[in-house]
């Protein structure tokens, strides 16, 4: 008489729910940190006992504010500060009462087959932000394009989206002044700069002047709702 067939082996157990939940939490934390204003890049690595967080920040963001924001975001996700090992690079250690402002250090333009291309660099403490535009040739297109390149360069530092409204170069006695107007969801931003030798240089500095109050402001604080 044949012996009864052996029952099939049981399926392998599913991975622990806590493991899946931790991986999802690590991913969510990394996404949230990368959304912080003034953070170039954030990585979260899951270690055996702690989460290893590496943050590359812009110099407008201070180290103290960055560590505070990391702790607040982690706590909202149910992660205790003792579980974190945070390494911050690039952030400033200076007070934020009177932060320095970026300055325009280079601006190059060229025309090619009916297109106008501009590249500019804004620097602070050795850190560079770059903006680039490619627009049709034509004085009004080119003037607005220069201002848009500045907006593109500092977008990572702005707490809101801005809309370019107008760009003008106006006479002021024997001199000329560039005036750039933008709008944000709650405000009108106006910047101006004297036009010295190059009109486009003046427009770029005027656009930066319109945005500098927000670009150079202390780090956007996250409300602590705990």
mmCIF file with all atom_site columns, C-alpha atoms in Angstrom:
data_model
loop_
_atom_site.group_PDB
_atom_site.id
_atom_site.type_symbol
_atom_site.label_atom_id
_atom_site.label_alt_id
_atom_site.label_comp_id
_atom_site.label_asym_id
_atom_site.label_entity_id
_atom_site.label_seq_id
_atom_site.pdbx_PDB_ins_code
_atom_site.Cartn_x
_atom_site.Cartn_y
_atom_site.Cartn_z
_atom_site.occupancy
_atom_site.B_iso_or_equiv
_atom_site.pdbx_formal_charge
_atom_site.auth_seq_id
_atom_site.auth_comp_id
_atom_site.auth_asym_id
_atom_site.auth_atom_id
_atom_site.pdbx_PDB_model_num
ATOM 1   C CA . UNK A 1 1   ? 0.000  0.000   0.000   1.00 0.00 ? 1   UNK A CA 1
ATOM 2   C CA . UNK A 1 2   ? 1.433  3.352   -1.070  1.00 0.00 ? 2   UNK A CA 1
ATOM 3   C CA . UNK A 1 3   ? 2.175  5.802   1.678   1.00 0.00 ? 3   UNK A CA 1
ATOM 4   C CA . UNK A 1 4   ? 0.208  9.064   1.562   1.00 0.00 ? 4   UNK A CA 1
ATOM 5   C CA . UNK A 1 5   ? 1.891  11.949  -0.251  1.00 0.00 ? 5   UNK A CA 1
ATOM 6   C CA . UNK A 1 6   ? 3.742  14.347  1.982   1.00 0.00 ? 6   UNK A CA 1
ATOM 7   C CA . UNK A 1 7   ? 2.007  17.705  2.393   1.00 0.00 ? 7   UNK A CA 1
ATOM 8   C CA . UNK A 1 8   ? 3.574  20.559  0.388   1.00 0.00 ? 8   UNK A CA 1
ATOM 9   C CA . UNK A 1 9   ? 6.044  22.701  2.326   1.00 0.00 ? 9   UNK A CA 1
ATOM 10  C CA . UNK A 1 10  ? 4.574  25.849  3.803   1.00 0.00 ? 10  UNK A CA 1
ATOM 11  C CA . UNK A 1 11  ? 5.195  29.094  1.871   1.00 0.00 ? 11  UNK A CA 1
ATOM 12  C CA . UNK A 1 12  ? 8.072  31.249  3.106   1.00 0.00 ? 12  UNK A CA 1
ATOM 13  C CA . UNK A 1 13  ? 7.021  33.768  5.714   1.00 0.00 ? 13  UNK A CA 1
ATOM 14  C CA . UNK A 1 14  ? 6.512  37.329  4.495   1.00 0.00 ? 14  UNK A CA 1
ATOM 15  C CA . UNK A 1 15  ? 9.149  39.867  5.456   1.00 0.00 ? 15  UNK A CA 1
ATOM 16  C CA . UNK A 1 16  ? 8.487  41.519  8.785   1.00 0.00 ? 16  UNK A CA 1
ATOM 17  C CA . UNK A 1 17  ? 6.054  44.397  8.506   1.00 0.00 ? 17  UNK A CA 1
ATOM 18  C CA . UNK A 1 18  ? 8.370  46.522  10.582  1.00 0.00 ? 18  UNK A CA 1
ATOM 19  C CA . UNK A 1 19  ? 11.121 46.100  7.975   1.00 0.00 ? 19  UNK A CA 1
ATOM 20  C CA . UNK A 1 20  ? 8.842  47.234  5.148   1.00 0.00 ? 20  UNK A CA 1
ATOM 21  C CA . UNK A 1 21  ? 7.562  50.097  7.260   1.00 0.00 ? 21  UNK A CA 1
ATOM 22  C CA . UNK A 1 22  ? 11.068 51.235  8.106   1.00 0.00 ? 22  UNK A CA 1
ATOM 23  C CA . UNK A 1 23  ? 12.154 51.235  4.453   1.00 0.00 ? 23  UNK A CA 1
ATOM 24  C CA . UNK A 1 24  ? 9.114  53.324  3.526   1.00 0.00 ? 24  UNK A CA 1
ATOM 25  C CA . UNK A 1 25  ? 9.840  55.715  6.374   1.00 0.00 ? 25  UNK A CA 1
ATOM 26  C CA . UNK A 1 26  ? 13.446 56.099  5.232   1.00 0.00 ? 26  UNK A CA 1
ATOM 27  C CA . UNK A 1 27  ? 12.257 56.933  1.713   1.00 0.00 ? 27  UNK A CA 1
ATOM 28  C CA . UNK A 1 28  ? 9.671  59.430  2.942   1.00 0.00 ? 28  UNK A CA 1
ATOM 29  C CA . UNK A 1 29  ? 12.243 61.128  5.169   1.00 0.00 ? 29  UNK A CA 1
ATOM 30  C CA . UNK A 1 30  ? 14.683 61.510  2.271   1.00 0.00 ? 30  UNK A CA 1
ATOM 31  C CA . UNK A 1 31  ? 11.992 63.012  0.039   1.00 0.00 ? 31  UNK A CA 1
ATOM 32  C CA . UNK A 1 32  ? 10.979 65.502  2.746   1.00 0.00 ? 32  UNK A CA 1
ATOM 33  C CA . UNK A 1 33  ? 14.557 66.584  3.434   1.00 0.00 ? 33  UNK A CA 1
ATOM 34  C CA . UNK A 1 34  ? 15.223 67.138  -0.263  1.00 0.00 ? 34  UNK A CA 1
ATOM 35  C CA . UNK A 1 35  ? 12.253 69.522  -0.353  1.00 0.00 ? 35  UNK A CA 1
ATOM 36  C CA . UNK A 1 36  ? 13.765 71.809  2.282   1.00 0.00 ? 36  UNK A CA 1
ATOM 37  C CA . UNK A 1 37  ? 14.619 75.242  0.956   1.00 0.00 ? 37  UNK A CA 1
ATOM 38  C CA . UNK A 1 38  ? 18.350 75.663  0.577   1.00 0.00 ? 38  UNK A CA 1
ATOM 39  C CA . UNK A 1 39  ? 19.191 71.945  0.485   1.00 0.00 ? 39  UNK A CA 1
ATOM 40  C CA . UNK A 1 40  ? 21.058 70.794  -2.610  1.00 0.00 ? 40  UNK A CA 1
ATOM 41  C CA . UNK A 1 41  ? 20.788 67.103  -1.810  1.00 0.00 ? 41  UNK A CA 1
ATOM 42  C CA . UNK A 1 42  ? 19.858 64.867  1.115   1.00 0.00 ? 42  UNK A CA 1
ATOM 43  C CA . UNK A 1 43  ? 20.465 61.146  1.509   1.00 0.00 ? 43  UNK A CA 1
ATOM 44  C CA . UNK A 1 44  ? 19.142 58.842  4.194   1.00 0.00 ? 44  UNK A CA 1
ATOM 45  C CA . UNK A 1 45  ? 20.915 55.521  4.726   1.00 0.00 ? 45  UNK A CA 1
ATOM 46  C CA . UNK A 1 46  ? 19.482 52.823  6.983   1.00 0.00 ? 46  UNK A CA 1
ATOM 47  C CA . UNK A 1 47  ? 22.184 51.603  9.370   1.00 0.00 ? 47  UNK A CA 1
ATOM 48  C CA . UNK A 1 48  ? 22.073 48.800  11.934  1.00 0.00 ? 48  UNK A CA 1
ATOM 49  C CA . UNK A 1 49  ? 21.205 51.111  14.815  1.00 0.00 ? 49  UNK A CA 1
ATOM 50  C CA . UNK A 1 50  ? 20.768 54.616  13.386  1.00 0.00 ? 50  UNK A CA 1
ATOM 51  C CA . UNK A 1 51  ? 19.637 56.407  10.260  1.00 0.00 ? 51  UNK A CA 1
ATOM 52  C CA . UNK A 1 52  ? 22.645 58.027  8.617   1.00 0.00 ? 52  UNK A CA 1
ATOM 53  C CA . UNK A 1 53  ? 21.590 61.374  7.119   1.00 0.00 ? 53  UNK A CA 1
ATOM 54  C CA . UNK A 1 54  ? 23.902 63.276  4.786   1.00 0.00 ? 54  UNK A CA 1
ATOM 55  C CA . UNK A 1 55  ? 22.872 66.794  3.756   1.00 0.00 ? 55  UNK A CA 1
ATOM 56  C CA . UNK A 1 56  ? 24.579 69.116  1.293   1.00 0.00 ? 56  UNK A CA 1
ATOM 57  C CA . UNK A 1 57  ? 23.224 72.612  1.974   1.00 0.00 ? 57  UNK A CA 1
ATOM 58  C CA . UNK A 1 58  ? 23.628 76.032  0.432   1.00 0.00 ? 58  UNK A CA 1
ATOM 59  C CA . UNK A 1 59  ? 25.450 78.645  2.559   1.00 0.00 ? 59  UNK A CA 1
ATOM 60  C CA . UNK A 1 60  ? 22.226 80.632  3.052   1.00 0.00 ? 60  UNK A CA 1
ATOM 61  C CA . UNK A 1 61  ? 21.071 77.786  5.288   1.00 0.00 ? 61  UNK A CA 1
ATOM 62  C CA . UNK A 1 62  ? 22.689 77.555  8.720   1.00 0.00 ? 62  UNK A CA 1
ATOM 63  C CA . UNK A 1 63  ? 23.856 74.336  10.337  1.00 0.00 ? 63  UNK A CA 1
ATOM 64  C CA . UNK A 1 64  ? 21.731 74.963  13.451  1.00 0.00 ? 64  UNK A CA 1
ATOM 65  C CA . UNK A 1 65  ? 18.549 75.501  11.412  1.00 0.00 ? 65  UNK A CA 1
ATOM 66  C CA . UNK A 1 66  ? 19.284 72.426  9.319   1.00 0.00 ? 66  UNK A CA 1
ATOM 67  C CA . UNK A 1 67  ? 19.732 70.180  12.352  1.00 0.00 ? 67  UNK A CA 1
ATOM 68  C CA . UNK A 1 68  ? 16.531 71.575  13.873  1.00 0.00 ? 68  UNK A CA 1
ATOM 69  C CA . UNK A 1 69  ? 14.525 71.010  10.693  1.00 0.00 ? 69  UNK A CA 1
ATOM 70  C CA . UNK A 1 70  ? 15.815 67.439  10.362  1.00 0.00 ? 70  UNK A CA 1
ATOM 71  C CA . UNK A 1 71  ? 14.789 66.689  13.949  1.00 0.00 ? 71  UNK A CA 1
ATOM 72  C CA . UNK A 1 72  ? 11.315 68.197  13.467  1.00 0.00 ? 72  UNK A CA 1
ATOM 73  C CA . UNK A 1 73  ? 10.610 66.298  10.256  1.00 0.00 ? 73  UNK A CA 1
ATOM 74  C CA . UNK A 1 74  ? 11.902 63.031  11.723  1.00 0.00 ? 74  UNK A CA 1
ATOM 75  C CA . UNK A 1 75  ? 9.833  63.431  14.883  1.00 0.00 ? 75  UNK A CA 1
ATOM 76  C CA . UNK A 1 76  ? 6.663  63.908  12.835  1.00 0.00 ? 76  UNK A CA 1
ATOM 77  C CA . UNK A 1 77  ? 7.422  60.577  11.184  1.00 0.00 ? 77  UNK A CA 1
ATOM 78  C CA . UNK A 1 78  ? 7.798  58.855  14.527  1.00 0.00 ? 78  UNK A CA 1
ATOM 79  C CA . UNK A 1 79  ? 11.606 58.759  14.413  1.00 0.00 ? 79  UNK A CA 1
ATOM 80  C CA . UNK A 1 80  ? 13.396 59.671  17.631  1.00 0.00 ? 80  UNK A CA 1
ATOM 81  C CA . UNK A 1 81  ? 16.399 62.040  17.580  1.00 0.00 ? 81  UNK A CA 1
ATOM 82  C CA . UNK A 1 82  ? 18.511 59.297  19.163  1.00 0.00 ? 82  UNK A CA 1
ATOM 83  C CA . UNK A 1 83  ? 17.979 57.229  15.996  1.00 0.00 ? 83  UNK A CA 1
ATOM 84  C CA . UNK A 1 84  ? 19.625 59.868  13.790  1.00 0.00 ? 84  UNK A CA 1
ATOM 85  C CA . UNK A 1 85  ? 23.240 60.450  12.827  1.00 0.00 ? 85  UNK A CA 1
ATOM 86  C CA . UNK A 1 86  ? 23.247 63.716  10.845  1.00 0.00 ? 86  UNK A CA 1
ATOM 87  C CA . UNK A 1 87  ? 26.136 65.094  8.797   1.00 0.00 ? 87  UNK A CA 1
ATOM 88  C CA . UNK A 1 88  ? 25.635 68.598  7.322   1.00 0.00 ? 88  UNK A CA 1
ATOM 89  C CA . UNK A 1 89  ? 27.992 70.003  4.688   1.00 0.00 ? 89  UNK A CA 1
ATOM 90  C CA . UNK A 1 90  ? 27.983 73.477  3.139   1.00 0.00 ? 90  UNK A CA 1
ATOM 91  C CA . UNK A 1 91  ? 25.710 75.177  5.665   1.00 0.00 ? 91  UNK A CA 1
ATOM 92  C CA . UNK A 1 92  ? 26.943 78.296  7.444   1.00 0.00 ? 92  UNK A CA 1
ATOM 93  C CA . UNK A 1 93  ? 27.777 78.510  11.128  1.00 0.00 ? 93  UNK A CA 1
ATOM 94  C CA . UNK A 1 94  ? 27.215 82.273  11.261  1.00 0.00 ? 94  UNK A CA 1
ATOM 95  C CA . UNK A 1 95  ? 24.198 83.977  12.855  1.00 0.00 ? 95  UNK A CA 1
ATOM 96  C CA . UNK A 1 96  ? 21.308 84.703  10.513  1.00 0.00 ? 96  UNK A CA 1
ATOM 97  C CA . UNK A 1 97  ? 20.453 88.266  11.648  1.00 0.00 ? 97  UNK A CA 1
ATOM 98  C CA . UNK A 1 98  ? 22.290 89.930  8.759   1.00 0.00 ? 98  UNK A CA 1
ATOM 99  C CA . UNK A 1 99  ? 22.984 87.205  6.183   1.00 0.00 ? 99  UNK A CA 1
ATOM 100 C CA . UNK A 1 100 ? 25.271 88.053  3.256   1.00 0.00 ? 100 UNK A CA 1
ATOM 101 C CA . UNK A 1 101 ? 23.781 88.214  -0.195  1.00 0.00 ? 101 UNK A CA 1
ATOM 102 C CA . UNK A 1 102 ? 24.763 86.535  -3.419  1.00 0.00 ? 102 UNK A CA 1
ATOM 103 C CA . UNK A 1 103 ? 26.345 88.633  -6.109  1.00 0.00 ? 103 UNK A CA 1
ATOM 104 C CA . UNK A 1 104 ? 26.472 88.374  -9.845  1.00 0.00 ? 104 UNK A CA 1
ATOM 105 C CA . UNK A 1 105 ? 29.978 87.187  -10.762 1.00 0.00 ? 105 UNK A CA 1
ATOM 106 C CA . UNK A 1 106 ? 29.613 86.278  -14.428 1.00 0.00 ? 106 UNK A CA 1
ATOM 107 C CA . UNK A 1 107 ? 27.230 86.852  -17.319 1.00 0.00 ? 107 UNK A CA 1
ATOM 108 C CA . UNK A 1 108 ? 27.832 85.648  -20.863 1.00 0.00 ? 108 UNK A CA 1
ATOM 109 C CA . UNK A 1 109 ? 25.548 85.983  -23.869 1.00 0.00 ? 109 UNK A CA 1
ATOM 110 C CA . UNK A 1 110 ? 25.602 84.842  -27.478 1.00 0.00 ? 110 UNK A CA 1
ATOM 111 C CA . UNK A 1 111 ? 23.359 84.832  -30.505 1.00 0.00 ? 111 UNK A CA 1
ATOM 112 C CA . UNK A 1 112 ? 23.147 81.866  -32.836 1.00 0.00 ? 112 UNK A CA 1
ATOM 113 C CA . UNK A 1 113 ? 20.710 81.172  -35.669 1.00 0.00 ? 113 UNK A CA 1
ATOM 114 C CA . UNK A 1 114 ? 18.084 83.542  -34.360 1.00 0.00 ? 114 UNK A CA 1
ATOM 115 C CA . UNK A 1 115 ? 18.439 82.444  -30.727 1.00 0.00 ? 115 UNK A CA 1
ATOM 116 C CA . UNK A 1 116 ? 19.781 84.342  -27.720 1.00 0.00 ? 116 UNK A CA 1
ATOM 117 C CA . UNK A 1 117 ? 21.537 82.274  -25.050 1.00 0.00 ? 117 UNK A CA 1
ATOM 118 C CA . UNK A 1 118 ? 22.650 83.664  -21.687 1.00 0.00 ? 118 UNK A CA 1
ATOM 119 C CA . UNK A 1 119 ? 24.494 82.038  -18.785 1.00 0.00 ? 119 UNK A CA 1
ATOM 120 C CA . UNK A 1 120 ? 25.047 83.678  -15.425 1.00 0.00 ? 120 UNK A CA 1
ATOM 121 C CA . UNK A 1 121 ? 26.591 82.778  -12.082 1.00 0.00 ? 121 UNK A CA 1
ATOM 122 C CA . UNK A 1 122 ? 25.640 83.982  -8.602  1.00 0.00 ? 122 UNK A CA 1
ATOM 123 C CA . UNK A 1 123 ? 28.157 83.349  -5.833  1.00 0.00 ? 123 UNK A CA 1
ATOM 124 C CA . UNK A 1 124 ? 28.262 83.339  -2.049  1.00 0.00 ? 124 UNK A CA 1
ATOM 125 C CA . UNK A 1 125 ? 31.104 82.005  0.116   1.00 0.00 ? 125 UNK A CA 1
ATOM 126 C CA . UNK A 1 126 ? 32.556 80.070  -2.798  1.00 0.00 ? 126 UNK A CA 1
ATOM 127 C CA . UNK A 1 127 ? 29.217 78.449  -3.668  1.00 0.00 ? 127 UNK A CA 1
ATOM 128 C CA . UNK A 1 128 ? 27.861 79.021  -7.182  1.00 0.00 ? 128 UNK A CA 1
ATOM 129 C CA . UNK A 1 129 ? 24.319 78.998  -8.502  1.00 0.00 ? 129 UNK A CA 1
ATOM 130 C CA . UNK A 1 130 ? 23.886 79.069  -12.271 1.00 0.00 ? 130 UNK A CA 1
ATOM 131 C CA . UNK A 1 131 ? 21.044 80.130  -14.518 1.00 0.00 ? 131 UNK A CA 1
ATOM 132 C CA . UNK A 1 132 ? 20.687 79.638  -18.257 1.00 0.00 ? 132 UNK A CA 1
ATOM 133 C CA . UNK A 1 133 ? 18.113 80.710  -20.836 1.00 0.00 ? 133 UNK A CA 1
ATOM 134 C CA . UNK A 1 134 ? 17.611 80.192  -24.542 1.00 0.00 ? 134 UNK A CA 1
ATOM 135 C CA . UNK A 1 135 ? 15.093 82.575  -26.115 1.00 0.00 ? 135 UNK A CA 1
ATOM 136 C CA . UNK A 1 136 ? 14.394 84.070  -29.546 1.00 0.00 ? 136 UNK A CA 1
ATOM 137 C CA . UNK A 1 137 ? 16.471 87.049  -30.567 1.00 0.00 ? 137 UNK A CA 1
ATOM 138 C CA . UNK A 1 138 ? 14.826 90.399  -29.935 1.00 0.00 ? 138 UNK A CA 1
ATOM 139 C CA . UNK A 1 139 ? 15.484 93.058  -27.335 1.00 0.00 ? 139 UNK A CA 1
ATOM 140 C CA . UNK A 1 140 ? 12.368 92.450  -25.196 1.00 0.00 ? 140 UNK A CA 1
ATOM 141 C CA . UNK A 1 141 ? 12.797 88.658  -25.314 1.00 0.00 ? 141 UNK A CA 1
ATOM 142 C CA . UNK A 1 142 ? 16.432 89.049  -24.298 1.00 0.00 ? 142 UNK A CA 1
ATOM 143 C CA . UNK A 1 143 ? 15.731 91.483  -21.429 1.00 0.00 ? 143 UNK A CA 1
ATOM 144 C CA . UNK A 1 144 ? 13.104 89.188  -19.945 1.00 0.00 ? 144 UNK A CA 1
ATOM 145 C CA . UNK A 1 145 ? 15.321 86.173  -20.555 1.00 0.00 ? 145 UNK A CA 1
ATOM 146 C CA . UNK A 1 146 ? 18.115 87.626  -18.413 1.00 0.00 ? 146 UNK A CA 1
ATOM 147 C CA . UNK A 1 147 ? 15.685 88.151  -15.503 1.00 0.00 ? 147 UNK A CA 1
ATOM 148 C CA . UNK A 1 148 ? 14.333 84.617  -15.936 1.00 0.00 ? 148 UNK A CA 1
ATOM 149 C CA . UNK A 1 149 ? 17.871 83.216  -15.745 1.00 0.00 ? 149 UNK A CA 1
ATOM 150 C CA . UNK A 1 150 ? 18.263 84.835  -12.313 1.00 0.00 ? 150 UNK A CA 1
ATOM 151 C CA . UNK A 1 151 ? 14.964 83.337  -11.150 1.00 0.00 ? 151 UNK A CA 1
ATOM 152 C CA . UNK A 1 152 ? 16.085 79.921  -12.370 1.00 0.00 ? 152 UNK A CA 1
ATOM 153 C CA . UNK A 1 153 ? 19.417 80.239  -10.539 1.00 0.00 ? 153 UNK A CA 1
ATOM 154 C CA . UNK A 1 154 ? 17.884 81.004  -7.140  1.00 0.00 ? 154 UNK A CA 1
ATOM 155 C CA . UNK A 1 155 ? 14.731 78.882  -7.397  1.00 0.00 ? 155 UNK A CA 1
ATOM 156 C CA . UNK A 1 156 ? 16.086 76.408  -4.780  1.00 0.00 ? 156 UNK A CA 1
ATOM 157 C CA . UNK A 1 157 ? 16.216 79.255  -2.262  1.00 0.00 ? 157 UNK A CA 1
ATOM 158 C CA . UNK A 1 158 ? 12.754 80.718  -2.792  1.00 0.00 ? 158 UNK A CA 1
ATOM 159 C CA . UNK A 1 159 ? 9.824  79.797  -0.541  1.00 0.00 ? 159 UNK A CA 1
ATOM 160 C CA . UNK A 1 160 ? 7.363  80.430  -3.374  1.00 0.00 ? 160 UNK A CA 1
ATOM 161 C CA . UNK A 1 161 ? 7.040  80.506  -7.145  1.00 0.00 ? 161 UNK A CA 1
ATOM 162 C CA . UNK A 1 162 ? 7.468  83.899  -8.809  1.00 0.00 ? 162 UNK A CA 1
ATOM 163 C CA . UNK A 1 163 ? 6.095  85.262  -12.038 1.00 0.00 ? 163 UNK A CA 1
ATOM 164 C CA . UNK A 1 164 ? 8.133  87.752  -14.031 1.00 0.00 ? 164 UNK A CA 1
ATOM 165 C CA . UNK A 1 165 ? 5.960  90.783  -14.764 1.00 0.00 ? 165 UNK A CA 1
ATOM 166 C CA . UNK A 1 166 ? 8.109  93.472  -16.375 1.00 0.00 ? 166 UNK A CA 1
ATOM 167 C CA . UNK A 1 167 ? 11.686 94.414  -17.229 1.00 0.00 ? 167 UNK A CA 1
ATOM 168 C CA . UNK A 1 168 ? 12.570 97.992  -18.118 1.00 0.00 ? 168 UNK A CA 1
ATOM 169 C CA . UNK A 1 169 ? 15.614 100.183 -18.522 1.00 0.00 ? 169 UNK A CA 1
ATOM 170 C CA . UNK A 1 170 ? 14.675 103.767 -17.660 1.00 0.00 ? 170 UNK A CA 1
ATOM 171 C CA . UNK A 1 171 ? 16.513 107.080 -17.897 1.00 0.00 ? 171 UNK A CA 1
ATOM 172 C CA . UNK A 1 172 ? 17.489 108.630 -14.582 1.00 0.00 ? 172 UNK A CA 1
ATOM 173 C CA . UNK A 1 173 ? 19.066 112.001 -15.265 1.00 0.00 ? 173 UNK A CA 1
ATOM 174 C CA . UNK A 1 174 ? 22.215 111.344 -17.284 1.00 0.00 ? 174 UNK A CA 1
ATOM 175 C CA . UNK A 1 175 ? 22.225 107.706 -16.208 1.00 0.00 ? 175 UNK A CA 1
ATOM 176 C CA . UNK A 1 176 ? 19.983 104.668 -16.716 1.00 0.00 ? 176 UNK A CA 1
ATOM 177 C CA . UNK A 1 177 ? 18.468 102.255 -14.209 1.00 0.00 ? 177 UNK A CA 1
ATOM 178 C CA . UNK A 1 178 ? 17.145 98.729  -14.728 1.00 0.00 ? 178 UNK A CA 1
ATOM 179 C CA . UNK A 1 179 ? 13.857 97.933  -12.997 1.00 0.00 ? 179 UNK A CA 1
ATOM 180 C CA . UNK A 1 180 ? 12.493 94.387  -12.689 1.00 0.00 ? 180 UNK A CA 1
ATOM 181 C CA . UNK A 1 181 ? 9.048  93.589  -11.313 1.00 0.00 ? 181 UNK A CA 1
ATOM 182 C CA . UNK A 1 182 ? 7.840  90.135  -10.261 1.00 0.00 ? 182 UNK A CA 1
ATOM 183 C CA . UNK A 1 183 ? 4.804  88.784  -8.488  1.00 0.00 ? 183 UNK A CA 1
ATOM 184 C CA . UNK A 1 184 ? 4.531  86.106  -5.841  1.00 0.00 ? 184 UNK A CA 1
ATOM 185 C CA . UNK A 1 185 ? 1.339  84.571  -4.441  1.00 0.00 ? 185 UNK A CA 1
ATOM 186 C CA . UNK A 1 186 ? 1.157  87.320  -1.807  1.00 0.00 ? 186 UNK A CA 1
ATOM 187 C CA . UNK A 1 187 ? 3.386  90.181  -2.888  1.00 0.00 ? 187 UNK A CA 1
ATOM 188 C CA . UNK A 1 188 ? 4.829  92.316  -5.666  1.00 0.00 ? 188 UNK A CA 1
ATOM 189 C CA . UNK A 1 189 ? 8.633  92.245  -5.827  1.00 0.00 ? 189 UNK A CA 1
ATOM 190 C CA . UNK A 1 190 ? 10.527 95.161  -7.343  1.00 0.00 ? 190 UNK A CA 1
ATOM 191 C CA . UNK A 1 191 ? 14.272 95.414  -7.807  1.00 0.00 ? 191 UNK A CA 1
ATOM 192 C CA . UNK A 1 192 ? 16.483 98.051  -9.378  1.00 0.00 ? 192 UNK A CA 1
ATOM 193 C CA . UNK A 1 193 ? 20.133 98.525  -10.301 1.00 0.00 ? 193 UNK A CA 1
ATOM 194 C CA . UNK A 1 194 ? 22.145 101.205 -12.020 1.00 0.00 ? 194 UNK A CA 1
ATOM 195 C CA . UNK A 1 195 ? 23.110 100.371 -15.588 1.00 0.00 ? 195 UNK A CA 1
ATOM 196 C CA . UNK A 1 196 ? 26.829 100.918 -15.869 1.00 0.00 ? 196 UNK A CA 1
ATOM 197 C CA . UNK A 1 197 ? 28.477 99.540  -18.990 1.00 0.00 ? 197 UNK A CA 1
ATOM 198 C CA . UNK A 1 198 ? 26.176 96.666  -19.909 1.00 0.00 ? 198 UNK A CA 1
ATOM 199 C CA . UNK A 1 199 ? 22.390 96.800  -19.921 1.00 0.00 ? 199 UNK A CA 1
ATOM 200 C CA . UNK A 1 200 ? 21.972 93.069  -19.380 1.00 0.00 ? 200 UNK A CA 1
ATOM 201 C CA . UNK A 1 201 ? 24.301 93.149  -16.379 1.00 0.00 ? 201 UNK A CA 1
ATOM 202 C CA . UNK A 1 202 ? 22.081 95.838  -14.852 1.00 0.00 ? 202 UNK A CA 1
ATOM 203 C CA . UNK A 1 203 ? 18.955 93.766  -15.507 1.00 0.00 ? 203 UNK A CA 1
ATOM 204 C CA . UNK A 1 204 ? 20.479 90.705  -13.860 1.00 0.00 ? 204 UNK A CA 1
ATOM 205 C CA . UNK A 1 205 ? 21.451 92.715  -10.770 1.00 0.00 ? 205 UNK A CA 1
ATOM 206 C CA . UNK A 1 206 ? 17.990 94.297  -10.630 1.00 0.00 ? 206 UNK A CA 1
ATOM 207 C CA . UNK A 1 207 ? 16.333 90.866  -10.768 1.00 0.00 ? 207 UNK A CA 1
ATOM 208 C CA . UNK A 1 208 ? 18.581 89.653  -7.972  1.00 0.00 ? 208 UNK A CA 1
ATOM 209 C CA . UNK A 1 209 ? 17.743 92.771  -5.973  1.00 0.00 ? 209 UNK A CA 1
ATOM 210 C CA . UNK A 1 210 ? 14.035 91.950  -6.291  1.00 0.00 ? 210 UNK A CA 1
ATOM 211 C CA . UNK A 1 211 ? 14.608 88.454  -4.902  1.00 0.00 ? 211 UNK A CA 1
ATOM 212 C CA . UNK A 1 212 ? 17.418 89.001  -2.410  1.00 0.00 ? 212 UNK A CA 1
ATOM 213 C CA . UNK A 1 213 ? 15.157 89.742  0.542   1.00 0.00 ? 213 UNK A CA 1
ATOM 214 C CA . UNK A 1 214 ? 13.837 86.185  0.269   1.00 0.00 ? 214 UNK A CA 1
ATOM 215 C CA . UNK A 1 215 ? 16.991 84.486  -1.000  1.00 0.00 ? 215 UNK A CA 1
ATOM 216 C CA . UNK A 1 216 ? 19.089 85.821  1.876   1.00 0.00 ? 216 UNK A CA 1
ATOM 217 C CA . UNK A 1 217 ? 16.408 85.459  4.551   1.00 0.00 ? 217 UNK A CA 1
ATOM 218 C CA . UNK A 1 218 ? 17.047 83.106  7.474   1.00 0.00 ? 218 UNK A CA 1
ATOM 219 C CA . UNK A 1 219 ? 16.074 79.523  6.845   1.00 0.00 ? 219 UNK A CA 1
ATOM 220 C CA . UNK A 1 220 ? 12.346 78.964  6.502   1.00 0.00 ? 220 UNK A CA 1
ATOM 221 C CA . UNK A 1 221 ? 11.297 77.590  9.860   1.00 0.00 ? 221 UNK A CA 1
ATOM 222 C CA . UNK A 1 222 ? 9.038  74.584  10.063  1.00 0.00 ? 222 UNK A CA 1
ATOM 223 C CA . UNK A 1 223 ? 6.291  75.038  12.667  1.00 0.00 ? 223 UNK A CA 1
ATOM 224 C CA . UNK A 1 224 ? 6.704  72.641  15.557  1.00 0.00 ? 224 UNK A CA 1
ATOM 225 C CA . UNK A 1 225 ? 3.245  71.161  16.093  1.00 0.00 ? 225 UNK A CA 1
ATOM 226 C CA . UNK A 1 226 ? 4.329  68.616  18.667  1.00 0.00 ? 226 UNK A CA 1
#
